[in-house]
CSV table of C-alpha atoms and ligand atoms in Angstrom, one decimal:
chain,number,residue,atom,x,y,z
A,3,MET,CA,22.8,53.9,-35.5
A,4,GLU,CA,24.7,54.4,-38.9
A,5,GLY,CA,27.1,51.5,-38.1
A,6,GLU,CA,24.7,49.1,-37.2
A,7,MET,CA,23.8,48.1,-40.8
A,8,GLU,CA,26.7,46.0,-40.8
A,9,PHE,CA,26.4,42.2,-41.3
A,10,LYS,CA,26.9,40.2,-38.3
A,11,ARG,CA,28.9,37.5,-40.0
A,12,GLY,CA,31.6,37.9,-42.6
A,13,ILE,CA,31.9,35.1,-45.3
A,14,LYS,CA,33.9,32.4,-43.7
A,15,LYS,CA,34.0,29.9,-46.8
A,16,PRO,CA,34.1,31.4,-50.3
A,17,PHE,CA,31.5,30.0,-52.8
A,18,THR,CA,32.8,27.7,-55.5
A,19,GLY,CA,31.0,26.7,-58.3
A,20,PRO,CA,30.7,27.0,-62.0
A,21,GLU,CA,30.5,30.3,-63.9
A,22,PRO,CA,28.9,32.7,-64.2
A,23,LYS,CA,28.3,33.3,-60.2
A,24,ILE,CA,26.5,36.2,-58.6
A,25,SER,CA,28.5,38.8,-56.6
A,26,ILE,CA,27.9,38.5,-53.0
A,27,VAL,CA,29.5,42.2,-52.6
A,28,ARG,CA,27.0,43.8,-55.0
A,29,LEU,CA,24.3,41.9,-53.3
A,30,GLU,CA,25.4,42.8,-49.9
A,31,GLN,CA,25.6,46.4,-50.9
A,32,ASP,CA,21.9,46.3,-52.2
A,33,ILE,CA,20.6,44.7,-49.2
A,34,ILE,CA,22.0,47.6,-47.1
A,35,GLU,CA,20.7,50.3,-49.3
A,36,LEU,CA,17.4,48.8,-49.7
A,37,GLY,CA,17.4,48.2,-45.8
A,38,GLN,CA,17.9,51.9,-45.1
A,39,ILE,CA,14.5,52.9,-46.9
A,40,GLY,CA,11.7,53.2,-44.3
A,41,ARG,CA,14.2,52.3,-41.2
A,42,ASN,CA,13.3,53.6,-38.1
A,43,SER,CA,16.5,54.2,-36.3
A,44,ALA,CA,14.9,54.1,-32.9
A,45,ASP,CA,14.1,50.3,-32.9
A,46,GLY,CA,16.3,49.5,-36.1
A,47,GLY,CA,12.7,48.1,-37.8
A,48,VAL,CA,11.9,48.7,-41.3
A,49,TYR,CA,8.5,50.1,-41.5
A,50,ARG,CA,7.4,49.9,-45.5
A,51,GLN,CA,3.9,49.0,-44.9
A,52,ALA,CA,2.3,48.5,-48.6
A,53,PHE,CA,1.6,51.8,-50.5
A,54,SER,CA,3.2,54.0,-47.7
A,55,GLU,CA,5.6,56.7,-48.5
A,56,ALA,CA,8.6,54.2,-47.9
A,57,ASP,CA,7.1,51.6,-49.9
A,58,MET,CA,6.8,53.8,-52.8
A,59,GLN,CA,10.5,55.3,-52.1
A,60,ALA,CA,11.9,51.4,-52.5
A,61,ARG,CA,9.9,51.1,-55.5
A,62,GLN,CA,11.5,54.1,-57.1
A,63,TRP,CA,15.1,52.9,-55.8
A,64,LEU,CA,14.2,49.4,-57.5
A,65,ILE,CA,13.5,51.1,-60.8
A,66,LYS,CA,16.4,53.2,-60.7
A,67,LYS,CA,18.6,49.9,-60.2
A,68,ILE,CA,16.7,48.1,-62.9
A,69,LYS,CA,17.7,51.0,-65.4
A,70,GLU,CA,21.3,51.2,-64.4
A,71,ILE,CA,21.7,47.4,-65.7
A,72,GLY,CA,20.1,48.5,-68.8
A,73,LEU,CA,17.0,46.5,-68.5
A,74,GLU,CA,13.4,48.0,-68.9
A,75,ALA,CA,11.8,49.0,-65.8
A,76,SER,CA,7.9,49.6,-65.4
A,77,MET,CA,5.4,49.8,-62.7
A,78,ASP,CA,1.7,48.6,-63.1
A,79,GLY,CA,-1.3,49.9,-61.4
A,80,ALA,CA,-0.9,47.8,-58.2
A,81,ALA,CA,2.7,49.2,-57.8
A,82,ASN,CA,4.2,46.1,-59.0
A,83,VAL,CA,7.6,46.7,-60.3
A,84,PHE,CA,8.9,45.0,-63.5
A,85,GLY,CA,12.5,44.8,-64.7
A,86,LEU,CA,12.6,43.2,-68.3
A,87,ASP,CA,15.4,41.3,-70.0
A,88,ASN,CA,13.7,41.1,-73.5
A,89,ARG,CA,16.6,40.0,-75.6
A,90,ALA,CA,14.8,36.7,-76.4
A,91,GLY,CA,12.2,38.8,-77.9
A,92,THR,CA,9.5,36.3,-76.8
A,93,LYS,CA,5.9,37.5,-76.1
A,94,SER,CA,5.9,35.7,-72.5
A,95,SER,CA,8.1,36.0,-69.7
A,96,PHE,CA,9.4,34.0,-66.9
A,97,LEU,CA,9.2,35.8,-63.6
A,98,VAL,CA,11.6,35.9,-60.8
A,99,GLY,CA,11.5,38.1,-57.7
A,100,SER,CA,9.9,38.4,-54.3
A,101,HIS,CA,7.8,41.5,-52.4
A,102,LEU,CA,9.2,44.8,-51.5
A,103,ASP,CA,6.5,45.6,-48.8
A,104,SER,CA,7.3,45.0,-45.0
A,105,VAL,CA,5.4,44.4,-42.1
A,106,PRO,CA,6.0,47.2,-39.3
A,107,CYS,CA,8.9,46.6,-37.4
A,108,ALA,CA,10.5,44.2,-39.9
A,109,GLY,CA,14.0,42.9,-40.8
A,110,VAL,CA,15.8,43.6,-43.9
A,111,LEU,CA,15.7,40.2,-45.8
A,112,ASP,CA,11.7,39.3,-46.1
A,113,GLY,CA,10.8,39.8,-49.5
A,114,CYS,CA,13.7,42.0,-50.3
A,115,LEU,CA,16.3,39.1,-50.5
A,116,GLY,CA,14.5,37.7,-53.3
A,117,VAL,CA,14.0,40.7,-55.0
A,118,LEU,CA,17.5,41.9,-54.7
A,119,ALA,CA,19.0,38.0,-55.7
A,120,ALA,CA,16.8,38.2,-58.9
A,121,LEU,CA,18.2,41.6,-59.4
A,122,GLU,CA,21.8,40.3,-59.3
A,123,CYS,CA,20.9,37.1,-61.3
A,124,MET,CA,19.6,39.5,-64.1
A,125,ARG,CA,22.7,41.7,-63.9
A,126,VAL,CA,25.0,38.6,-64.0
A,127,ILE,CA,22.9,37.2,-66.9
A,128,LYS,CA,23.0,40.7,-68.8
A,129,GLU,CA,26.7,41.7,-68.3
A,130,ASN,CA,27.7,38.0,-69.4
A,131,ASP,CA,25.1,38.4,-72.2
A,132,VAL,CA,24.1,34.8,-71.7
A,133,PRO,CA,21.3,33.9,-74.4
A,134,LEU,CA,17.7,33.0,-73.0
A,135,LYS,CA,15.1,30.9,-74.8
A,136,GLU,CA,12.5,33.3,-73.3
A,137,ASN,CA,12.3,36.8,-71.9
A,138,LEU,CA,13.1,37.1,-68.2
A,139,GLU,CA,11.4,39.4,-65.8
A,140,LEU,CA,12.0,40.6,-62.7
A,141,VAL,CA,8.9,41.2,-60.5
A,142,ALA,CA,8.6,43.0,-57.0
A,143,THR,CA,5.2,42.6,-55.9
A,144,SER,CA,3.2,44.9,-53.7
A,145,ASP,CA,1.2,44.2,-50.4
A,146,GLU,CA,2.3,40.7,-50.0
A,147,GLU,CA,2.3,41.3,-46.3
A,148,GLY,CA,-1.6,41.6,-46.6
A,149,ARG,CA,-2.2,44.9,-45.0
A,150,PHE,CA,-5.3,45.1,-47.0
A,151,GLY,CA,-5.9,41.5,-47.0
A,152,GLY,CA,-4.6,39.1,-49.0
A,153,MET,CA,-1.6,39.5,-51.4
A,154,LEU,CA,-2.8,42.5,-53.6
A,155,GLY,CA,-0.2,42.8,-56.0
A,156,ALA,CA,0.1,39.2,-56.9
A,157,GLU,CA,-3.8,38.9,-57.1
A,158,ALA,CA,-3.9,41.9,-59.2
A,159,ILE,CA,-1.4,40.3,-61.6
A,160,CYS,CA,-3.7,37.2,-61.6
A,161,GLY,CA,-6.7,39.1,-62.0
A,162,GLU,CA,-8.4,38.1,-58.9
A,163,ILE,CA,-9.2,41.8,-57.7
A,164,THR,CA,-12.5,43.1,-58.1
A,165,LEU,CA,-13.6,47.0,-58.1
A,166,ASP,CA,-15.8,46.3,-55.0
A,167,ARG,CA,-12.8,45.1,-53.3
A,168,ILE,CA,-10.5,48.0,-54.1
A,169,ARG,CA,-13.2,50.3,-53.0
A,170,LYS,CA,-14.0,48.6,-49.5
A,171,ALA,CA,-10.5,47.1,-48.6
A,172,THR,CA,-9.5,48.7,-45.4
A,173,ASP,CA,-6.4,48.2,-43.3
A,174,ILE,CA,-6.2,47.3,-39.6
A,175,SER,CA,-6.5,51.0,-38.7
A,176,GLY,CA,-9.5,51.6,-40.9
A,177,ASN,CA,-7.5,53.2,-43.5
A,178,LEU,CA,-9.2,53.0,-46.9
A,179,LEU,CA,-7.1,51.0,-49.6
A,180,SER,CA,-8.3,53.6,-52.2
A,181,LYS,CA,-7.2,56.6,-50.1
A,182,CYS,CA,-3.9,55.3,-49.5
A,183,LEU,CA,-3.6,54.7,-53.2
A,184,GLU,CA,-4.6,58.2,-54.1
A,185,GLN,CA,-2.2,59.6,-51.2
A,186,VAL,CA,1.0,58.1,-53.4
A,187,GLY,CA,-0.4,59.2,-56.8
A,188,LEU,CA,-2.1,55.8,-57.7
A,189,GLU,CA,-5.3,55.8,-59.3
A,190,PRO,CA,-7.4,52.8,-57.5
A,191,ILE,CA,-9.0,51.9,-60.8
A,192,ASP,CA,-5.6,51.3,-62.4
A,193,MET,CA,-5.2,48.1,-60.2
A,194,LEU,CA,-7.6,46.1,-62.2
A,195,LYS,CA,-5.0,47.0,-65.3
A,196,ALA,CA,-2.4,45.1,-63.5
A,197,GLN,CA,-3.7,42.0,-64.8
A,198,ARG,CA,-1.8,39.8,-67.3
A,199,HIS,CA,-3.0,37.1,-69.1
A,200,LYS,CA,-1.7,33.7,-68.6
A,201,GLN,CA,-0.4,33.4,-71.7
A,202,TYR,CA,2.1,36.0,-71.3
A,203,MET,CA,3.8,34.2,-67.8
A,204,SER,CA,5.3,31.0,-68.3
A,205,GLY,CA,6.7,30.5,-64.8
A,206,PHE,CA,7.7,32.1,-61.5
A,207,LEU,CA,10.7,31.3,-59.2
A,208,GLU,CA,11.3,33.1,-55.7
A,209,LEU,CA,14.4,32.9,-53.5
A,210,HIS,CA,13.0,33.8,-49.7
A,211,ILE,CA,14.1,33.2,-46.4
A,212,GLU,CA,12.6,30.4,-44.2
A,213,GLN,CA,10.9,32.5,-41.6
A,214,GLY,CA,11.2,29.4,-39.3
A,215,PRO,CA,13.7,27.2,-37.3
A,216,VAL,CA,13.9,23.9,-39.3
A,217,LEU,CA,16.8,24.6,-41.8
A,218,ASP,CA,18.7,26.6,-39.3
A,219,LYS,CA,18.3,23.7,-36.7
A,220,GLN,CA,19.1,20.9,-39.3
A,221,GLU,CA,22.3,22.7,-40.4
A,222,MET,CA,20.9,22.7,-44.0
A,223,ASP,CA,22.0,25.3,-46.5
A,224,ILE,CA,18.7,25.2,-48.6
A,225,GLY,CA,15.3,24.4,-48.5
A,226,ILE,CA,13.0,23.3,-51.6
A,227,VAL,CA,9.5,24.4,-51.0
A,228,ASP,CA,7.2,21.8,-52.0
A,229,GLY,CA,4.2,23.3,-51.0
A,230,ILE,CA,2.8,26.5,-49.8
A,231,SER,CA,0.2,25.9,-46.8
A,232,GLY,CA,-3.6,27.2,-47.1
A,233,ILE,CA,-4.9,29.4,-44.4
A,234,PHE,CA,-8.3,30.4,-43.0
A,235,GLN,CA,-9.1,33.0,-40.5
A,236,TRP,CA,-12.1,33.1,-38.5
A,237,LYS,CA,-13.6,35.4,-35.9
A,238,VAL,CA,-15.5,33.3,-33.4
A,239,ARG,CA,-17.8,34.5,-30.8
A,240,LEU,CA,-19.2,32.4,-27.8
A,241,ILE,CA,-22.0,33.9,-26.2
A,242,GLY,CA,-23.0,33.2,-22.6
A,243,GLU,CA,-24.2,35.1,-19.6
A,244,SER,CA,-22.8,37.8,-17.3
A,245,ASN,CA,-23.1,37.5,-14.0
A,246,HIS,CA,-21.8,38.0,-10.3
A,247,SER,CA,-19.0,35.8,-9.8
A,248,GLY,CA,-19.8,35.5,-6.0
A,249,THR,CA,-23.4,34.5,-6.0
A,250,THR,CA,-23.7,32.4,-9.2
A,251,PRO,CA,-22.7,28.8,-8.4
A,252,MET,CA,-20.3,27.1,-10.9
A,253,SER,CA,-23.1,24.8,-11.9
A,254,MET,CA,-25.4,27.7,-12.7
A,255,ARG,CA,-23.0,29.6,-15.1
A,256,LYS,CA,-22.9,30.1,-18.7
A,257,ASP,CA,-19.2,31.1,-18.9
A,258,ALA,CA,-18.3,32.2,-22.3
A,259,PHE,CA,-14.4,32.1,-21.6
A,260,GLN,CA,-14.4,28.5,-20.0
A,261,GLY,CA,-16.0,27.4,-23.5
A,262,VAL,CA,-12.9,29.1,-25.3
A,263,CYS,CA,-10.8,27.4,-22.9
A,264,GLU,CA,-12.4,24.1,-23.3
A,265,PHE,CA,-12.1,24.6,-27.1
A,266,SER,CA,-8.5,25.6,-27.3
A,267,GLY,CA,-7.7,22.5,-25.1
A,268,GLU,CA,-9.2,20.7,-27.8
A,269,ILE,CA,-7.1,22.1,-30.7
A,270,PRO,CA,-4.2,19.5,-30.6
A,271,ARG,CA,-6.7,16.7,-30.9
A,272,ILE,CA,-8.6,17.9,-33.8
A,273,LEU,CA,-5.4,18.7,-35.6
A,274,GLU,CA,-4.0,15.1,-35.1
A,275,GLU,CA,-7.5,13.4,-36.0
A,276,ASN,CA,-8.2,15.8,-38.8
A,277,GLY,CA,-5.1,17.7,-40.3
A,278,SER,CA,-1.8,16.5,-41.9
A,279,ASP,CA,1.7,16.4,-39.8
A,280,HIS,CA,2.0,20.0,-40.8
A,281,ALA,CA,-1.5,21.3,-39.6
A,282,ARG,CA,-1.5,24.3,-37.6
A,283,ALA,CA,-4.1,26.4,-35.8
A,284,THR,CA,-3.8,29.4,-33.4
A,285,ILE,CA,-5.9,31.5,-31.1
A,286,GLY,CA,-4.0,34.7,-31.3
A,287,GLN,CA,-6.6,37.1,-30.0
A,288,VAL,CA,-9.0,36.9,-27.4
A,289,GLU,CA,-11.6,39.5,-26.2
A,290,VAL,CA,-13.6,39.1,-23.3
A,291,LYS,CA,-16.8,41.1,-22.4
A,292,PRO,CA,-17.1,42.6,-19.9
A,293,PRO,CA,-13.6,42.8,-19.0
A,294,ASN,CA,-14.1,43.0,-15.2
A,295,PRO,CA,-12.4,40.6,-12.8
A,296,HIS,CA,-15.4,40.2,-10.8
A,297,THR,CA,-18.1,39.3,-13.6
A,298,ILE,CA,-18.5,36.1,-15.2
A,299,PRO,CA,-17.4,36.6,-18.8
A,300,GLY,CA,-20.7,37.1,-20.9
A,301,ALA,CA,-19.2,36.9,-24.5
A,302,VAL,CA,-15.9,35.9,-25.7
A,303,GLU,CA,-14.7,36.9,-29.3
A,304,PHE,CA,-11.6,35.3,-30.5
A,305,SER,CA,-9.2,34.8,-33.6
A,306,LEU,CA,-8.9,31.4,-35.0
A,307,VAL,CA,-6.4,30.9,-37.6
A,308,GLY,CA,-5.8,27.3,-39.3
A,309,ARG,CA,-3.4,26.0,-41.8
A,310,ASP,CA,-2.7,23.0,-43.7
A,311,PHE,CA,-1.2,21.5,-47.2
A,312,THR,CA,-4.2,20.1,-48.8
A,313,GLU,CA,-7.9,21.2,-49.7
A,314,GLU,CA,-9.2,18.1,-48.0
A,315,SER,CA,-7.4,18.4,-44.8
A,316,MET,CA,-8.3,22.2,-44.7
A,317,GLN,CA,-11.6,21.2,-45.2
A,318,ASP,CA,-11.6,18.4,-42.6
A,319,LEU,CA,-10.0,20.9,-40.2
A,320,GLU,CA,-13.0,23.7,-40.7
A,321,ASP,CA,-15.6,21.0,-40.1
A,322,ALA,CA,-13.8,19.6,-37.2
A,323,PHE,CA,-13.5,23.2,-35.7
A,324,ARG,CA,-17.1,23.9,-36.2
A,325,ARG,CA,-18.5,20.5,-34.5
A,326,ALA,CA,-16.4,21.0,-31.6
A,327,LEU,CA,-17.5,24.5,-30.8
A,328,SER,CA,-21.0,23.7,-31.5
A,329,ALA,CA,-20.8,20.5,-29.1
A,330,ILE,CA,-19.3,23.0,-26.5
A,331,SER,CA,-21.7,25.5,-26.9
A,332,ARG,CA,-24.5,23.3,-26.4
A,333,ARG,CA,-22.9,21.3,-23.2
A,334,ARG,CA,-22.4,25.0,-21.7
A,335,GLY,CA,-25.2,26.6,-22.8
A,336,LEU,CA,-23.5,29.2,-25.1
A,337,MET,CA,-24.5,30.3,-28.1
A,338,PHE,CA,-21.8,30.6,-31.0
A,339,GLU,CA,-21.4,32.5,-34.0
A,340,PHE,CA,-18.1,32.7,-36.6
A,341,GLU,CA,-17.5,34.6,-39.8
A,342,GLU,CA,-14.5,33.8,-42.3
A,343,VAL,CA,-12.2,36.7,-42.4
A,344,SER,CA,-10.4,35.0,-45.2
A,345,ARG,CA,-9.4,32.0,-46.9
A,346,ILE,CA,-6.4,31.0,-48.9
A,347,SER,CA,-6.2,27.8,-50.9
A,348,PRO,CA,-3.0,25.6,-50.2
A,349,THR,CA,-0.7,25.6,-53.3
A,350,LEU,CA,1.6,22.8,-54.5
A,351,CYS,CA,5.0,23.7,-56.2
A,352,ASP,CA,5.5,22.6,-59.6
A,353,LYS,CA,7.2,19.1,-59.8
A,354,THR,CA,9.3,19.9,-62.8
A,355,MET,CA,10.6,23.2,-61.0
A,356,ILE,CA,11.3,21.3,-57.9
A,357,SER,CA,13.4,18.7,-59.7
A,358,PHE,CA,15.4,21.4,-61.7
A,359,ILE,CA,16.3,23.2,-58.1
A,360,GLU,CA,17.2,19.9,-56.6
A,361,GLU,CA,19.5,19.0,-59.5
A,362,GLU,CA,21.2,22.4,-59.2
A,363,ALA,CA,21.5,22.1,-55.6
A,364,LYS,CA,23.1,18.8,-56.0
A,365,GLN,CA,25.6,20.1,-58.6
A,366,LEU,CA,26.4,23.1,-56.2
A,367,ASP,CA,27.1,20.5,-53.5
A,368,LEU,CA,24.5,22.2,-51.3
A,369,LYS,CA,23.0,20.7,-48.2
A,370,TYR,CA,19.2,20.6,-48.8
A,371,ILE,CA,16.0,19.2,-47.6
A,372,LYS,CA,12.3,19.6,-48.9
A,373,LEU,CA,10.0,21.3,-46.6
A,374,PRO,CA,6.7,22.9,-46.8
A,375,SER,CA,6.3,26.6,-46.1
A,376,GLY,CA,3.9,27.4,-43.4
A,377,ALA,CA,3.9,30.8,-44.2
A,378,GLY,CA,2.1,32.1,-47.0
A,379,HIS,CA,3.8,33.5,-50.4
A,380,ASP,CA,2.9,35.2,-53.8
A,381,GLY,CA,3.6,31.8,-55.1
A,382,GLN,CA,0.3,30.7,-53.8
A,383,PHE,CA,-1.5,33.0,-56.6
A,384,PHE,CA,0.9,32.7,-59.2
A,385,GLY,CA,1.1,28.7,-58.8
A,386,LYS,CA,-2.5,28.7,-59.6
A,387,TYR,CA,-1.7,30.5,-63.2
A,388,MET,CA,1.7,29.1,-64.0
A,389,PRO,CA,4.3,26.5,-62.6
A,390,ALA,CA,5.7,28.2,-59.6
A,391,GLY,CA,9.0,27.3,-57.2
A,392,MET,CA,10.6,28.5,-54.2
A,393,ILE,CA,13.8,28.5,-52.5
A,394,PHE,CA,14.7,28.7,-48.7
A,395,ILE,CA,17.7,29.7,-47.0
A,396,PRO,CA,18.0,29.4,-43.5
A,397,SER,CA,17.0,32.3,-41.2
A,398,LEU,CA,19.2,32.5,-37.9
A,399,ASN,CA,17.1,31.1,-35.0
A,400,GLY,CA,14.2,30.7,-37.1
A,401,VAL,CA,13.5,34.8,-36.5
A,402,SER,CA,11.6,36.9,-38.9
A,403,HIS,CA,9.2,39.8,-38.8
A,404,SER,CA,11.7,41.5,-36.5
A,405,PRO,CA,14.8,43.8,-36.8
A,406,ASP,CA,16.9,40.7,-35.6
A,407,GLU,CA,15.7,38.9,-38.7
A,408,TRP,CA,19.1,37.4,-40.7
A,409,SER,CA,20.6,34.8,-42.6
A,410,SER,CA,24.6,34.4,-42.9
A,411,LEU,CA,25.9,35.7,-45.9
A,412,GLU,CA,27.2,32.2,-47.0
A,413,HIS,CA,23.6,31.2,-47.2
A,414,ILE,CA,22.7,34.3,-49.2
A,415,GLU,CA,25.1,33.8,-51.5
A,416,MET,CA,24.3,30.1,-51.8
A,417,GLY,CA,20.7,30.7,-52.5
A,418,ALA,CA,21.4,33.7,-54.9
A,419,ASN,CA,23.6,31.1,-57.0
A,420,LEU,CA,20.9,28.3,-56.8
A,421,LEU,CA,18.5,31.0,-57.9
A,422,LEU,CA,20.9,32.0,-61.0
A,423,ARG,CA,21.7,28.3,-62.0
A,424,THR,CA,18.0,27.3,-61.6
A,425,LEU,CA,17.1,30.2,-64.1
A,426,LEU,CA,20.1,29.1,-66.3
A,427,LYS,CA,18.5,25.5,-66.7
A,428,ILE,CA,15.0,26.6,-67.4
A,429,LEU,CA,15.8,29.6,-69.8
A,430,GLY,CA,19.4,28.8,-71.0
A,431,LYS,CA,20.1,28.0,-74.6
K,517,ZN,ZN1,7.9,37.5,-47.4
C-alpha cells in the first residue's frame, strides 16, 4: 500500500500572501509521516485510539519534531503533548493545536491537520525570529474522540477530571481507562496533575477540517466557527409486553417497537418547534427484545443523541423529548425509562477571536463564511476557561472518520496560512 499515501490533488494555484508564509511542502511531509503511524494497510484507515501503542508512538514522534525546531517539548499526565516557544518570557501561553488521537479506521487529517499546521506555524515563527508578545504553545490533546467519554485531554487541562472518573471510566469494549494508561507507562493519578490554572493560558486557536459538506458544497475556502454545538446522549427504554404475533389482536398489543417508531416520526416536529435551525437528533442504535420475527417486541432500548447551539434550546429539546416519550407511552400502555449517558454544553467562540480571523481571511482574499460546528471539539472545554477560536477548511464531499477523508492541498495551505496570520495578529509585536 506504500504508494497510496500520495495526495490526490496537487497544488493548482500557488498561495500568494504576505510573508512569512507556511511551507506546504513541509506540512504535506508531516501529514504523510504522521499518517503512517497506526495505519492499517488492509483498509487504509488510521487506528490511533486514545492511549493505544500507536497513539503514544504518534506523541513521541511529535515530541521529536518539536525538539527539532528548537522548542521545549513536554507531555503531561494525561498524555497531552506541548511545544513551547518561550522567547516572550511570559508566565502565560497562548495555545494552538488540536488532537492526535483518532477514531478506529480514521483518515489522516482529523485532529492531525490542526496539530501539524500549528507545528508548521511555530516553525515559521521561530526560524524568522518573529518577536511575540506572549509565549506561544503547541498543544496536542489526548482522547478528543471520546474513547473513554468526554474529551479527557482537554478536560484534564481544564481541571474537570475527578479521581473517581479516572478509576471508573471504560471504553465501549469494557477496557478500564486506568489499565490502558498503565499499559503505556502512564500513572492514572497523574492525570489530575495535568490541570493548569486559568492564569497560565490566555487563549486557544484550532484549525480543523469541517467534517461536513457545507463549505465544499458552497465552494468556500474557509469556515470561521461561531459556536460549537452542545450534545446530550440518552439511553431510552420502552417497555411493553411480548406476546404471540398471530393471536394477539392489533388493538390489544403493547408493542414497544411501535412506540419507538412513533417517537422517531415526531423528531422533526420536536426539533422545529423547540430547537434552533441547527438542532439535530439521531436514533443510531436500537435493540429489540426479544429479537424474534414472530413475537411482539416487549421492550426496546435505543440511543437518542441531540445537539443544539444554546443552553436554552438544548433544555427545551430535552423537555420536549421527555414529554413526547411519556405521552406516547401513556397512549400505548408502555413504560418508559431513560438515563443520561453524557451531556456537554454548547460553547460560543470568542467574538474578538472571530473578528481577528475574519480580518485576516479578508486580507488573504479567502472566500469564507461563518458557521457553527455540529461536531464536538476541544474548544468546548477550553472555551469555558479562555477565549477560543476555530478555523475550518472544506472536507471533500463532507467525508470524515473514514480513510476517504480528504481536503485539497490548496485549502490546507490556505487554512495553515490563515492560522499563522491570526496568531501573528494576536501575538505579534
Ligand atoms: Zn477532530
